Short mmCIF file of C-alpha atoms in Angstrom, two decimals:
data_model
loop_
_atom_site.label_atom_id
_atom_site.label_comp_id
_atom_site.label_asym_id
_atom_site.label_seq_id
_atom_site.Cartn_x
_atom_site.Cartn_y
_atom_site.Cartn_z
CA MET G 27 29.82 -0.18 -15.68
CA SER G 28 28.50 -1.59 -18.93
CA ARG G 29 26.26 -4.28 -17.47
CA SER G 30 22.64 -4.06 -18.62
CA ALA G 31 19.85 -3.68 -16.08
CA TYR G 32 18.59 -7.18 -16.77
CA GLU G 33 22.05 -8.68 -16.28
CA THR G 34 22.07 -7.05 -12.87
CA VAL G 35 18.63 -8.56 -12.21
CA LYS G 36 20.03 -12.00 -12.99
CA LEU G 37 23.03 -11.41 -10.74
CA ALA G 38 20.78 -10.25 -7.91
CA ARG G 39 18.74 -13.44 -8.23
CA SER G 40 21.71 -15.78 -8.65
CA GLY G 41 21.64 -18.84 -6.41
CA ARG G 42 25.38 -18.48 -5.89
CA ARG G 43 24.96 -15.17 -4.12
CA PRO G 44 25.46 -15.08 -0.35
CA THR G 45 22.08 -15.14 1.42
CA GLY G 46 20.86 -13.37 4.53
CA LEU G 47 22.23 -16.03 6.86
CA ASP G 48 25.62 -15.91 5.13
CA PHE G 49 25.75 -12.20 5.88
CA ILE G 50 24.66 -12.79 9.46
CA GLN G 51 27.46 -15.34 9.93
CA GLY G 52 30.04 -13.21 8.13
CA VAL G 53 29.34 -9.73 9.44
CA PHE G 54 27.99 -10.44 12.92
CA SER G 55 29.13 -12.76 15.70
CA ASP G 56 27.34 -14.72 18.45
CA PHE G 57 24.03 -14.78 16.57
CA PHE G 58 21.21 -16.17 18.64
CA GLU G 59 18.06 -16.81 16.63
CA LEU G 60 14.67 -15.86 18.03
CA HIS G 61 11.67 -17.63 16.57
CA GLY G 62 7.99 -16.93 16.10
CA ASP G 63 5.59 -14.02 15.80
CA ARG G 64 3.78 -14.83 19.11
CA ARG G 65 0.49 -14.87 17.25
CA CYS G 66 0.31 -17.98 15.15
CA GLY G 67 3.53 -19.16 13.60
CA ASP G 68 7.16 -18.96 12.65
CA ASP G 69 8.06 -18.09 9.08
CA GLY G 70 11.22 -19.66 7.71
CA ALA G 71 11.70 -16.91 5.15
CA VAL G 72 12.47 -14.39 7.88
CA VAL G 73 15.36 -15.06 10.25
CA GLY G 74 15.90 -12.78 13.21
CA GLY G 75 17.69 -12.59 16.48
CA LEU G 76 20.35 -11.02 18.64
CA ALA G 77 23.92 -10.61 17.52
CA ASP G 78 27.12 -8.78 18.20
CA LEU G 79 28.33 -6.17 15.72
CA ALA G 80 31.87 -4.99 16.51
CA GLY G 81 31.21 -5.26 20.24
CA ARG G 82 27.69 -3.80 20.15
CA SER G 83 24.49 -5.77 20.72
CA VAL G 84 22.10 -5.41 17.83
CA THR G 85 18.91 -6.99 16.54
CA VAL G 86 19.45 -8.43 13.10
CA ILE G 87 16.58 -9.48 10.82
CA ALA G 88 17.14 -11.09 7.44
CA ILE G 89 15.03 -12.46 4.65
CA GLU G 90 16.61 -15.81 3.87
CA LYS G 91 16.31 -17.58 0.52
CA GLY G 92 18.33 -20.70 1.34
CA HIS G 93 20.90 -22.48 -0.84
CA SER G 94 19.86 -26.08 -1.52
CA LEU G 95 16.49 -26.82 -3.06
CA ARG G 96 15.33 -28.38 0.22
CA GLU G 97 16.37 -25.31 2.13
CA ARG G 98 14.83 -23.00 -0.41
CA MET G 99 11.49 -24.77 -0.15
CA LEU G 100 11.65 -24.57 3.63
CA ARG G 101 12.16 -20.82 3.32
CA SER G 102 9.59 -20.39 0.51
CA PHE G 103 12.39 -19.04 -1.70
CA GLY G 104 12.66 -15.97 0.48
CA ALA G 105 9.06 -14.87 0.10
CA PRO G 106 7.82 -13.98 3.60
CA GLN G 107 4.38 -14.89 4.89
CA PRO G 108 2.50 -12.41 7.10
CA GLU G 109 4.00 -14.27 10.09
CA GLY G 110 7.45 -13.33 8.82
CA TYR G 111 6.62 -9.61 8.84
CA ARG G 112 4.94 -9.92 12.21
CA LYS G 113 7.98 -11.72 13.64
CA ALA G 114 10.19 -8.95 12.26
CA LEU G 115 7.98 -6.32 13.87
CA ARG G 116 8.01 -8.17 17.19
CA LEU G 117 11.80 -8.24 17.17
CA MET G 118 11.96 -4.57 16.21
CA LYS G 119 9.62 -3.63 19.07
CA GLN G 120 11.82 -5.66 21.40
CA ALA G 121 14.89 -3.82 20.09
CA GLU G 122 13.11 -0.51 20.67
CA LYS G 123 12.38 -1.45 24.28
CA PHE G 124 16.07 -2.09 24.97
CA HIS G 125 17.24 0.71 22.70
CA ARG G 126 19.15 -1.74 20.57
CA PRO G 127 19.87 -0.80 16.94
CA VAL G 128 18.20 -2.84 14.20
CA ILE G 129 19.91 -4.10 11.05
CA CYS G 130 17.68 -5.55 8.32
CA LEU G 131 19.06 -7.61 5.44
CA VAL G 132 16.60 -7.64 2.56
CA ASP G 133 16.54 -10.21 -0.22
CA THR G 134 13.13 -11.13 -1.59
CA SER G 135 11.36 -11.30 -4.90
CA GLY G 136 8.29 -10.15 -2.99
CA ALA G 137 5.92 -11.04 -0.20
CA TYR G 138 4.56 -14.60 -0.39
CA CYS G 139 1.77 -14.94 -2.89
CA GLY G 140 -0.79 -17.52 -1.79
CA ILE G 141 -4.25 -18.21 -0.44
CA GLY G 142 -3.12 -18.59 3.17
CA ALA G 143 -1.06 -15.42 3.06
CA GLU G 144 -4.13 -13.46 1.95
CA GLU G 145 -6.31 -15.13 4.58
CA ARG G 146 -3.89 -14.08 7.28
CA GLY G 147 -3.63 -10.50 6.05
CA GLN G 148 -0.48 -10.06 3.99
CA GLY G 149 -1.42 -6.48 3.14
CA GLN G 150 -2.24 -5.61 6.71
CA ALA G 151 1.03 -7.13 7.98
CA ILE G 152 3.10 -5.04 5.56
CA ALA G 153 1.07 -1.89 6.27
CA GLU G 154 1.63 -2.29 9.99
CA ASN G 155 5.38 -2.66 9.52
CA LEU G 156 5.55 0.51 7.42
CA MET G 157 3.67 2.46 10.03
CA GLU G 158 5.50 1.12 13.05
CA MET G 159 8.98 1.25 11.54
CA MET G 160 8.48 4.91 10.75
CA ALA G 161 8.11 5.58 14.49
CA LEU G 162 10.53 3.00 15.91
CA ARG G 163 12.52 4.76 18.61
CA THR G 164 15.85 3.18 17.80
CA PRO G 165 18.20 3.41 14.78
CA VAL G 166 17.42 1.15 11.84
CA ILE G 167 19.72 0.38 8.90
CA SER G 168 18.45 -1.71 6.00
CA LEU G 169 20.80 -3.36 3.55
CA LEU G 170 19.48 -4.75 0.29
CA ILE G 171 21.72 -7.70 -0.48
CA GLY G 172 19.92 -9.22 -3.49
CA GLU G 173 16.39 -8.65 -4.68
CA GLY G 174 14.36 -5.78 -3.28
CA GLY G 175 10.94 -6.85 -4.49
CA SER G 176 8.22 -4.24 -3.96
CA GLY G 177 6.18 -3.92 -0.76
CA GLY G 178 7.57 -7.20 0.52
CA ALA G 179 11.03 -5.63 0.63
CA LEU G 180 9.89 -2.18 1.76
CA ALA G 181 8.29 -3.78 4.84
CA LEU G 182 11.85 -4.24 6.16
CA ALA G 183 13.32 -1.09 4.64
CA VAL G 184 11.65 1.87 6.33
CA ALA G 185 14.97 2.82 7.88
CA ASP G 186 17.29 5.71 8.74
CA ARG G 187 19.77 4.45 6.18
CA VAL G 188 19.10 2.16 3.26
CA TRP G 189 22.13 0.72 1.49
CA MET G 190 22.35 -1.55 -1.50
CA LEU G 191 24.99 -3.96 -2.65
CA GLU G 192 26.34 -3.03 -6.05
CA ASN G 193 24.41 -5.77 -7.85
CA ALA G 194 21.25 -5.70 -5.76
CA ILE G 195 18.01 -4.43 -7.29
CA TYR G 196 15.09 -2.50 -5.84
CA SER G 197 11.84 -2.32 -7.78
CA VAL G 198 8.13 -1.68 -7.51
CA ILE G 199 7.38 -4.73 -9.69
CA SER G 200 9.41 -7.53 -11.26
CA PRO G 201 10.54 -6.79 -14.83
CA GLU G 202 8.59 -9.88 -15.96
CA GLY G 203 5.43 -8.68 -14.23
CA CYS G 204 5.79 -5.20 -15.67
CA ALA G 205 6.34 -6.51 -19.20
CA SER G 206 3.39 -8.86 -19.07
CA ILE G 207 1.02 -6.20 -17.74
CA LEU G 208 2.12 -3.41 -20.06
CA TRP G 209 3.02 -5.28 -23.20
CA LYS G 210 1.33 -8.66 -22.56
CA ASP G 211 4.72 -10.28 -23.09
CA ALA G 212 6.94 -11.45 -20.24
CA LYS G 213 9.80 -11.97 -22.70
CA ARG G 214 10.25 -8.24 -22.92
CA ALA G 215 11.48 -8.24 -19.29
CA PRO G 216 14.97 -6.95 -20.21
CA GLU G 217 13.36 -3.87 -21.74
CA ALA G 218 11.16 -3.39 -18.68
CA ALA G 219 14.17 -3.81 -16.39
CA ALA G 220 15.92 -0.95 -18.14
CA GLN G 221 12.84 1.29 -17.92
CA LEU G 222 12.08 0.55 -14.27
CA LYS G 223 15.42 2.04 -13.12
CA LEU G 224 15.92 -0.68 -10.55
CA THR G 225 19.70 -0.79 -10.13
CA ALA G 226 21.59 0.50 -7.11
CA ARG G 227 22.93 3.43 -9.12
CA ASP G 228 19.42 4.47 -10.15
CA ALA G 229 18.18 4.20 -6.57
CA LEU G 230 21.09 6.32 -5.36
CA ALA G 231 20.44 8.93 -8.03
CA GLY G 232 16.75 9.06 -7.04
CA GLY G 233 17.61 9.51 -3.37
CA MET G 234 16.00 6.24 -2.28
CA ILE G 235 19.26 4.92 -0.84
CA GLU G 236 22.29 6.48 0.80
CA ARG G 237 25.12 4.21 -0.20
CA ILE G 238 26.22 1.50 -2.63
CA ILE G 239 28.41 -1.24 -1.21
CA PRO G 240 30.87 -2.47 -3.83
CA GLU G 241 30.89 -6.22 -4.32
CA GLU G 242 34.11 -6.84 -6.12
CA GLY G 243 37.81 -6.53 -5.32
CA LEU G 244 37.88 -7.91 -1.78
CA GLY G 245 38.23 -11.43 -0.36
CA LYS G 246 35.25 -12.83 1.52
CA ALA G 247 36.60 -12.22 5.01
CA GLU G 248 37.81 -8.71 4.22
CA TYR G 249 34.54 -7.95 2.52
CA TYR G 250 32.49 -8.85 5.58
CA ALA G 251 34.95 -7.02 7.82
CA ALA G 252 34.63 -3.88 5.74
CA LEU G 253 30.86 -4.06 5.88
CA ARG G 254 31.02 -4.56 9.66
CA GLN G 255 33.16 -1.43 9.96
CA ALA G 256 30.81 0.57 7.76
CA LEU G 257 27.67 -0.49 9.64
CA ASN G 258 29.33 0.15 12.97
CA ALA G 259 30.51 3.61 11.99
CA GLU G 260 27.02 4.50 10.71
CA LEU G 261 25.37 3.27 13.91
CA GLU G 262 27.86 5.31 15.90
CA GLY G 263 26.57 8.43 14.17
CA LEU G 264 22.88 7.51 14.42
CA LEU G 265 23.18 6.74 18.13
CA GLN G 266 24.46 10.28 18.74
CA LEU G 267 21.09 11.69 17.69
CA ASP G 268 18.31 12.14 20.21
CA THR G 269 15.20 10.12 19.43
CA GLN G 270 13.20 13.13 18.25
CA SER G 271 15.78 14.17 15.65
CA LEU G 272 16.23 10.57 14.56
CA LEU G 273 12.50 10.13 13.93
CA GLU G 274 12.12 13.51 12.25
CA ALA G 275 15.01 12.71 9.89
CA ARG G 276 13.53 9.31 9.09
CA TYR G 277 10.15 10.87 8.33
CA GLN G 278 11.71 13.51 6.11
CA ARG G 279 13.85 10.90 4.38
CA PHE G 280 10.70 9.40 2.86
CA ARG G 281 8.60 12.58 2.94
CA ARG G 282 10.70 14.33 0.31
CA ILE G 283 10.38 11.55 -2.30
CA GLY G 284 7.91 12.70 -4.91
CA LYS G 285 7.47 16.08 -3.23
CA GLU G 286 9.20 18.07 -5.97
CA ARG G 287 7.11 16.44 -8.70
CA GLU G 288 4.50 19.11 -9.13
CA ALA G 289 3.46 20.80 -12.29
CA MET O 295 -58.80 -0.26 -4.61
CA PRO O 296 -58.43 2.67 -2.19
CA PHE O 297 -57.24 5.79 -3.87
CA LEU O 298 -53.91 6.07 -2.05
CA GLU O 299 -52.94 2.50 -2.80
CA PHE O 300 -53.88 3.06 -6.37
CA LEU O 301 -51.68 6.10 -6.47
CA PHE O 302 -48.66 4.33 -5.08
CA GLN O 303 -48.98 0.96 -6.70
CA PRO O 304 -45.94 -0.02 -8.72
CA LYS O 305 -46.27 0.94 -12.36
CA ASN O 306 -43.80 -1.63 -13.56
CA GLU O 307 -41.45 -4.37 -12.38
CA LEU O 308 -38.56 -2.03 -11.83
CA GLU O 309 -40.53 0.05 -9.39
CA GLN O 310 -41.43 -3.05 -7.50
CA GLY O 311 -37.76 -3.78 -6.90
CA GLY O 312 -37.24 -0.78 -4.65
CA ARG O 313 -37.97 2.86 -4.15
CA SER O 314 -36.21 5.33 -6.35
CA ALA O 315 -35.86 9.04 -5.91
CA ALA O 316 -35.92 9.88 -9.60
CA PRO O 317 -38.75 9.12 -12.00
CA VAL O 318 -38.19 5.97 -13.95
CA GLN O 319 -37.88 6.63 -17.63
CA SER O 320 -40.28 4.71 -19.77
CA ASP O 321 -38.29 5.57 -22.87
CA GLU O 322 -37.32 2.28 -24.41
CA ARG O 323 -34.15 3.65 -25.85
CA GLU O 324 -32.74 4.61 -22.51
CA PRO O 325 -29.25 3.14 -22.01
CA GLU O 326 -29.09 0.18 -19.66
CA LYS O 327 -26.38 -1.61 -17.80
CA THR O 328 -26.42 -5.34 -17.16
CA CYS O 329 -25.76 -6.32 -13.58
CA PRO O 330 -22.97 -8.92 -13.37
CA ASN O 331 -24.66 -10.41 -10.33
CA CYS O 332 -28.38 -10.80 -11.22
CA HIS O 333 -27.92 -10.36 -15.01
CA ASN O 334 -30.89 -7.99 -15.22
CA ALA O 335 -30.64 -4.88 -17.31
CA ILE O 336 -31.07 -1.71 -15.28
CA PRO O 337 -31.77 1.67 -16.86
CA LEU O 338 -28.97 4.10 -16.04
CA SER O 339 -31.28 6.71 -14.52
CA ARG O 340 -32.53 4.16 -12.06
CA LEU O 341 -29.00 3.00 -11.29
CA TRP O 342 -27.85 6.54 -10.61
CA ALA O 343 -30.87 7.32 -8.49
CA GLY O 344 -30.02 4.28 -6.38
CA LEU O 345 -26.38 5.28 -5.74
CA ASN O 346 -25.13 3.00 -8.49
CA VAL O 347 -26.43 -0.04 -6.65
CA CYS O 348 -28.48 -2.69 -8.45
CA PRO O 349 -31.79 -3.61 -6.73
CA CYS O 350 -30.19 -7.02 -6.15
CA GLY O 351 -27.56 -5.33 -3.98
CA TYR O 352 -24.65 -5.37 -6.40
CA HIS O 353 -22.51 -2.26 -5.94
CA PHE O 354 -21.25 -0.82 -9.20
CA ARG O 355 -18.10 1.26 -9.12
CA MET O 356 -18.50 4.95 -8.55
CA GLY O 357 -16.42 7.92 -9.63
CA VAL O 358 -15.28 10.47 -7.08
CA ARG O 359 -17.67 13.27 -8.02
CA ALA O 360 -20.72 11.01 -7.81
CA ARG O 361 -19.51 9.76 -4.44
CA LEU O 362 -19.03 13.29 -3.17
CA ARG O 363 -22.64 14.08 -4.04
CA TYR O 364 -24.08 11.48 -1.72
CA LEU O 365 -21.41 11.69 0.94
CA ALA O 366 -20.63 15.33 1.63
CA ASP O 367 -23.24 17.84 2.74
CA LYS O 368 -24.15 20.01 -0.21
CA GLY O 369 -21.62 22.73 -0.92
CA THR O 370 -19.28 21.82 1.93
CA PHE O 371 -16.50 20.11 0.00
CA ARG O 372 -13.41 22.25 -0.42
CA GLU O 373 -10.79 20.55 -2.55
CA LEU O 374 -7.17 20.74 -1.43
CA PHE O 375 -3.85 20.10 -3.16
CA SER O 376 -5.39 19.82 -6.62
CA GLU O 377 -2.24 21.50 -7.93
CA VAL O 378 -0.21 18.37 -7.12
CA ARG O 379 0.16 16.34 -10.31
CA SER O 380 2.27 13.39 -11.31
CA GLY O 381 5.37 13.98 -13.36
CA ASP O 382 7.09 11.28 -15.31
CA PRO O 383 10.13 10.70 -13.07
CA LEU O 384 11.48 7.73 -15.01
CA GLY O 385 10.63 8.98 -18.49
CA PHE O 386 8.69 5.74 -18.85
CA PRO O 387 7.70 4.96 -22.43
CA GLY O 388 4.11 5.95 -23.18
CA TYR O 389 3.38 7.16 -19.64
CA ALA O 390 3.19 10.89 -20.35
CA ASP O 391 0.68 10.27 -23.16
CA LYS O 392 -1.32 7.89 -21.02
CA LEU O 393 -1.55 10.51 -18.27
CA GLU O 394 -2.78 13.11 -20.72
CA THR O 395 -5.47 10.92 -22.28
CA THR O 396 -6.57 9.73 -18.83
CA ARG O 397 -6.86 13.32 -17.63
CA THR O 398 -9.04 14.12 -20.61
CA SER O 399 -11.27 11.07 -20.37
CA SER O 400 -11.71 11.07 -16.59
CA ARG O 401 -11.83 14.85 -16.22
CA GLU O 402 -9.68 14.41 -13.11
CA GLU O 403 -6.08 15.48 -12.64
CA GLU O 404 -5.06 12.51 -10.55
CA ALA O 405 -6.27 9.24 -9.06
CA VAL O 406 -7.30 10.77 -5.74
CA ILE O 407 -9.08 13.91 -4.68
CA CYS O 408 -8.57 15.38 -1.22
CA GLY O 409 -10.25 18.09 0.73
CA THR O 410 -12.33 19.08 3.69
CA ALA O 411 -16.05 18.47 3.92
CA GLU O 412 -18.95 18.13 6.27
CA ILE O 413 -20.78 14.86 6.56
CA GLN O 414 -24.07 15.51 8.34
CA TRP O 415 -22.45 18.59 9.89
CA GLN O 416 -19.37 16.67 11.04
CA LYS O 417 -16.32 18.42 9.62
CA CYS O 418 -13.54 16.14 8.44
CA CYS O 419 -10.76 15.65 5.94
CA LEU O 420 -11.78 13.47 3.07
CA PHE O 421 -9.98 11.59 0.33
CA LEU O 422 -11.63 9.67 -2.46
CA MET O 423 -9.74 7.53 -4.94
CA GLU O 424 -10.84 7.53 -8.56
CA PRO O 425 -11.46 4.16 -10.23
CA TYR O 426 -11.63 5.85 -13.63
CA PHE O 427 -8.11 7.28 -13.34
CA MET O 428 -5.69 4.41 -14.07
CA MET O 429 -7.71 2.32 -11.59
CA GLY O 430 -6.66 4.49 -8.68
CA SER O 431 -3.02 3.51 -8.97
CA MET O 432 -0.66 5.25 -6.56
CA GLY O 433 2.11 7.34 -8.02
CA THR O 434 3.90 10.31 -6.51
CA ALA O 435 0.94 12.64 -6.82
CA VAL O 436 -1.44 10.28 -5.02
CA GLY O 437 1.15 9.71 -2.28
CA GLU O 438 1.86 13.42 -1.96
CA ARG O 439 -1.81 14.45 -1.84
CA ILE O 440 -2.66 11.88 0.81
CA THR O 441 0.42 12.72 2.86
CA ARG O 442 -0.46 16.42 2.74
CA LEU O 443 -4.03 15.65 3.73
CA PHE O 444 -2.91 13.81 6.86
CA GLU O 445 -0.47 16.61 7.69
CA TYR O 446 -3.28 19.13 7.21
CA ALA O 447 -5.60 17.03 9.36
CA LEU O 448 -2.95 16.81 12.06
CA GLU O 449 -2.43 20.55 12.03
CA HIS O 450 -6.18 21.28 12.22
CA ARG O 451 -6.96 18.33 14.50
CA LEU O 452 -9.46 16.79 12.10
CA SER O 453 -10.52 13.23 11.51
CA VAL O 454 -9.75 11.67 8.12
CA VAL O 455 -12.25 9.67 6.09
CA GLY O 456 -10.84 7.84 3.08
CA PHE O 457 -12.44 5.81 0.30
CA THR O 458 -9.91 3.51 -1.32
CA VAL O 459 -9.91 2.08 -4.83
CA SER O 460 -6.62 0.99 -6.28
CA GLY O 461 -4.87 -1.49 -8.49
CA GLY O 462 -1.74 -0.82 -6.40
CA ALA O 463 1.42 1.17 -6.90
CA ARG O 464 1.76 2.83 -10.31
CA MET O 465 4.58 0.90 -11.96
CA GLN O 466 5.33 3.61 -14.51
CA GLU O 467 6.80 5.66 -11.66
CA GLY O 468 8.95 2.81 -10.38
CA LEU O 469 10.55 3.20 -6.97
CA TYR O 470 9.06 6.66 -6.61
CA SER O 471 5.67 4.94 -6.38
CA LEU O 472 6.88 2.29 -3.97
CA MET O 473 8.23 4.93 -1.61
CA GLN O 474 4.78 6.53 -1.40
CA MET O 475 3.69 3.52 0.66
CA ALA O 476 6.24 4.42 3.34
CA LYS O 477 5.58 8.14 3.03
CA THR O 478 1.80 7.89 3.45
CA SER O 479 2.19 5.37 6.29
CA GLY O 480 4.46 7.80 8.09
CA ALA O 481 1.86 10.55 7.79
CA VAL O 482 -0.94 8.24 8.99
CA LYS O 483 1.21 7.25 11.96
CA ARG O 484 1.80 10.85 13.03
CA HIS O 485 -1.89 11.64 12.71
CA SER O 486 -2.72 8.51 14.70
CA ASP O 487 -0.16 9.17 17.44
CA ALA O 488 -1.76 12.57 17.99
CA GLY O 489 -4.95 10.77 19.01
CA LEU O 490 -6.83 11.58 15.84
CA PHE O 491 -9.36 9.39 14.09
CA TYR O 492 -8.93 7.77 10.68
CA LEU O 493 -11.69 5.80 8.97
CA THR O 494 -11.24 3.90 5.74
CA VAL O 495 -13.91 2.50 3.44
CA LEU O 496 -12.53 -0.16 1.11
CA THR O 497 -14.29 -0.18 -2.24
CA ASP O 498 -13.89 -2.31 -5.32
CA PRO O 499 -11.06 -2.99 -5.95
CA THR O 500 -8.51 -2.21 -3.24
CA THR O 501 -5.32 -4.15 -3.88
CA GLY O 502 -1.53 -4.15 -3.89
CA GLY O 503 0.47 -1.30 -2.44
CA VAL O 504 -2.58 0.62 -1.26
CA THR O 505 -3.90 -2.37 0.70
CA ALA O 506 -0.38 -2.78 2.09
CA SER O 507 -0.30 0.82 3.29
CA PHE O 508 -2.94 3.42 4.17
CA ALA O 509 -6.02 1.33 3.30
CA MET O 510 -5.29 -1.09 6.15
CA GLU O 511 -4.13 1.55 8.63
CA GLY O 512 -7.49 2.97 9.64
CA ASP O 513 -8.72 2.91 13.25
CA ILE O 514 -11.95 1.59 11.79
CA ILE O 515 -12.01 -0.21 8.45
CA LEU O 516 -15.33 -0.52 6.60
CA ALA O 517 -15.92 -2.13 3.22
CA GLU O 518 -18.56 -2.00 0.51
CA PRO O 519 -20.44 -5.26 -0.14
CA GLY O 520 -18.71 -7.53 -2.62
CA ALA O 521 -15.63 -5.34 -3.01
CA THR O 522 -12.44 -7.11 -4.03
CA VAL O 523 -9.80 -6.46 -1.40
CA GLY O 524 -6.42 -8.12 -1.24
CA PHE O 525 -2.69 -7.77 -1.60
CA ALA O 526 -1.63 -10.08 -4.42
CA GLY O 527 -3.79 -10.33 -7.52
CA ALA O 528 -6.12 -13.36 -7.65
CA ARG O 529 -4.91 -14.42 -11.09
CA VAL O 530 -1.27 -14.21 -10.00
CA ILE O 531 -2.04 -16.36 -6.96
CA GLU O 532 -3.84 -18.90 -9.11
CA GLN O 533 -0.93 -19.09 -11.53
CA THR O 534 1.71 -19.28 -8.81
CA THR O 535 0.04 -21.83 -6.56
CA ARG O 536 -1.81 -23.77 -9.29
CA LYS O 537 -4.70 -24.19 -6.87
CA ALA O 538 -8.33 -23.28 -7.38
CA LEU O 539 -9.22 -20.24 -5.34
CA PRO O 540 -11.94 -20.68 -2.71
CA LYS O 541 -15.32 -19.16 -3.48
CA GLY O 542 -15.57 -15.53 -2.46
CA PHE O 543 -11.79 -15.25 -2.15
CA GLN O 544 -10.57 -11.68 -1.48
CA THR O 545 -14.04 -10.20 -1.18
CA ALA O 546 -15.05 -7.82 1.57
CA GLU O 547 -17.02 -10.70 3.14
CA PHE O 548 -13.88 -12.87 3.09
CA LEU O 549 -11.94 -10.15 4.89
CA LEU O 550 -14.68 -9.75 7.47
CA GLU O 551 -14.59 -13.48 8.14
CA HIS O 552 -10.82 -13.41 8.61
CA GLY O 553 -10.86 -10.41 10.87
CA PHE O 554 -9.47 -7.68 8.66
CA VAL O 555 -12.45 -5.34 8.36
CA ASP O 556 -14.82 -4.06 11.03
CA ALA O 557 -18.04 -4.07 9.04
CA ILE O 558 -19.53 -4.23 5.59
CA VAL O 559 -21.71 -1.22 4.90
CA PRO O 560 -23.96 -0.74 1.86
CA ARG O 561 -23.71 2.63 0.15
CA SER O 562 -27.15 3.75 1.29
CA ARG O 563 -26.13 3.47 4.96
CA GLN O 564 -22.63 4.91 4.69
CA LYS O 565 -23.29 8.60 5.19
CA ALA O 566 -25.25 8.28 8.41
CA LEU O 567 -22.84 5.73 9.86
CA ILE O 568 -19.75 7.75 8.99
CA ALA O 569 -21.32 10.84 10.51
CA ARG O 570 -22.07 8.94 13.69
CA LEU O 571 -18.54 7.52 13.91
CA LEU O 572 -17.07 10.98 13.31
CA GLN O 573 -19.26 12.38 16.00
CA MET O 574 -18.15 9.68 18.45
CA HIS O 575 -14.53 10.68 17.83
CA ALA O 576 -15.04 14.42 17.83
CA PHE O 577 -12.83 16.40 20.18
CA GLU O 578 -14.34 18.47 22.89
CA GLY O 579 -13.95 22.01 21.68
CA GLY O 580 -12.11 20.63 18.66
CA ALA O 581 -12.59 21.52 15.07
CA SER O 582 -15.21 18.84 14.53
CA ALA O 583 -18.46 20.72 14.83
#
C-alpha cells in the first residue's frame, strides 16, 4: 500500500464514507433505537439501540456523523457530548444485565469541545466509561469505521476486540493539533500524521487492534454480509468464555501496552 | 508597649501578611516572584516557607519533592517503580532528546513518582505528578507506574492518594499514550471493586487524558484553589466555538459549582484532611495503621 498516512486521514474523514447508521442498517437488522441518558438529555452524535446480528440480539452503539449538512449539524459532526457517553454507558449496562453482547461503531474526530460539554463533565463522562467498560460482564467488540479521535473514541473502545477498517485512523491527537503544538504550524499536518503512526496497519503492529477489515474488492451488500459473518463468528468465540476469563483477558489486553517499555 | 507585644510585632509588611515558619530575609537582593493574582513581589524564602502559596491565597505550582516534604511524614516515603522509564515507541522526531534534557533539568526520571508513605501515621500508596516534567504528560511510563501502584495497593489492601497535574496524554508516544487511559482506569476499577479507597487531589493544571481517566475516578475528589481543571483546552474551545469563555471557566471553583469535585482544599489544610479521610477508610486489622 503506497498511500501516505495523511491520505488515509483524508479518506477516514471523507463525507462520502458510510457512517455509523449506514453500518447499522447494512450489517444489522431490526434496529430499534433507544434514546436518552436518563440524566439530562439525548445526544444526536451517539446512536444506540437493540438490533439483530445474524439471529442474535445485540446492543449496538454508534457515533454518527450524518451525511447532509443539516444532519451533520444535528449530530455535531460526530463529536459526542457527555450525554452521548452517558447514553452509551446506560445501554451497555442494560446489555450487561441481559447478557447481550455489545458492538460499538466508532467514528469521531474527538469528544465535543465546548463550554457546555465542560460544564457537564466531559472528562468525567469519558473516565467513567473507561472504568465501567473494563468491567462490563458481557462481550464487547469495537469497530473503528472512520476517525478514532483520542479519548472521545477510546470511550467506546475499551473492548475485548478492537477492529479497524482499512482506511480508518486511530490517534491520540489530530495531525493538525500535533503539528500546531509541536511546530506551531498546522500546515505540517501530513508530516505529523506520518509520525503519529495512526493507520490501521500501525495500530495492528503495536497490538492496539486485533484485525483490519479490508474496504475494497467487495460490493456493498457482500461487504456488509462479510462483516456480519466476521462479527458473529467472533461473538461466538467470546460467548464461550466464562465472565471471569473474559474480564481477565480484557484487562490484560490493555495492561500489556507499554509494559515492555522499560529501560 | 508591653514587652511581649513588642517582641512579636510585625517587623515589616510581609510579616503582617501572615505567619511564616522561616525567618524573612531582609537581603534586598533576594530573588522574588511576582504573584499573578495580587501582583505583589514575594521573596522566594517566604514563598517556600508558606508552601508555595502567596499570602493572597494564590497557589503556585509545586514540584513533587517539595510536595512530599509537606505531605508525607518525615522519612516514611518509599519510592516504587522508579525503574520504569519511557522509551520512544514511535521514534518520534526530537522526543528522545527532549526526554534527556527534561530528565536533566527536572532531576526526575518521569512525570510521576509513586510509592508508599505515611500521612500522619496513616499508611497509604501515593502518587504525585510532576509539573516540571513535560507538564505531567502521560506516556507509557506514567501509565505503567500508576497501574503498578494500584495493583500494589490492591495486593496490600492500601488506600491510594494521588495528586494530579497534567497537560494530557503525551502525543510523542501516540496510541501507546492513549491506551494508558484505559490501562490505568482498569487498575483503578479493580482496586475500587475490592472496596479500597482512592482519593485524588486535582492541582494546576489537570487536563486532557488524565482528567478523562484516573483524575476523575477517585471516591473523593479534592482540588487546590484556583487550579485549572478540564478536558479540552480553553484556547481550543474559544477557537472552536468563537464564544467568550465565562469568567472562572475550568477552575476548581467552576468544577465545584457544577458538581465534579467534593471540596476545594488549600495546601495548608491538605495533610490533616487527607489523614482524616484515610483514617475513616482504614480497614479493621488492615494495613492502614
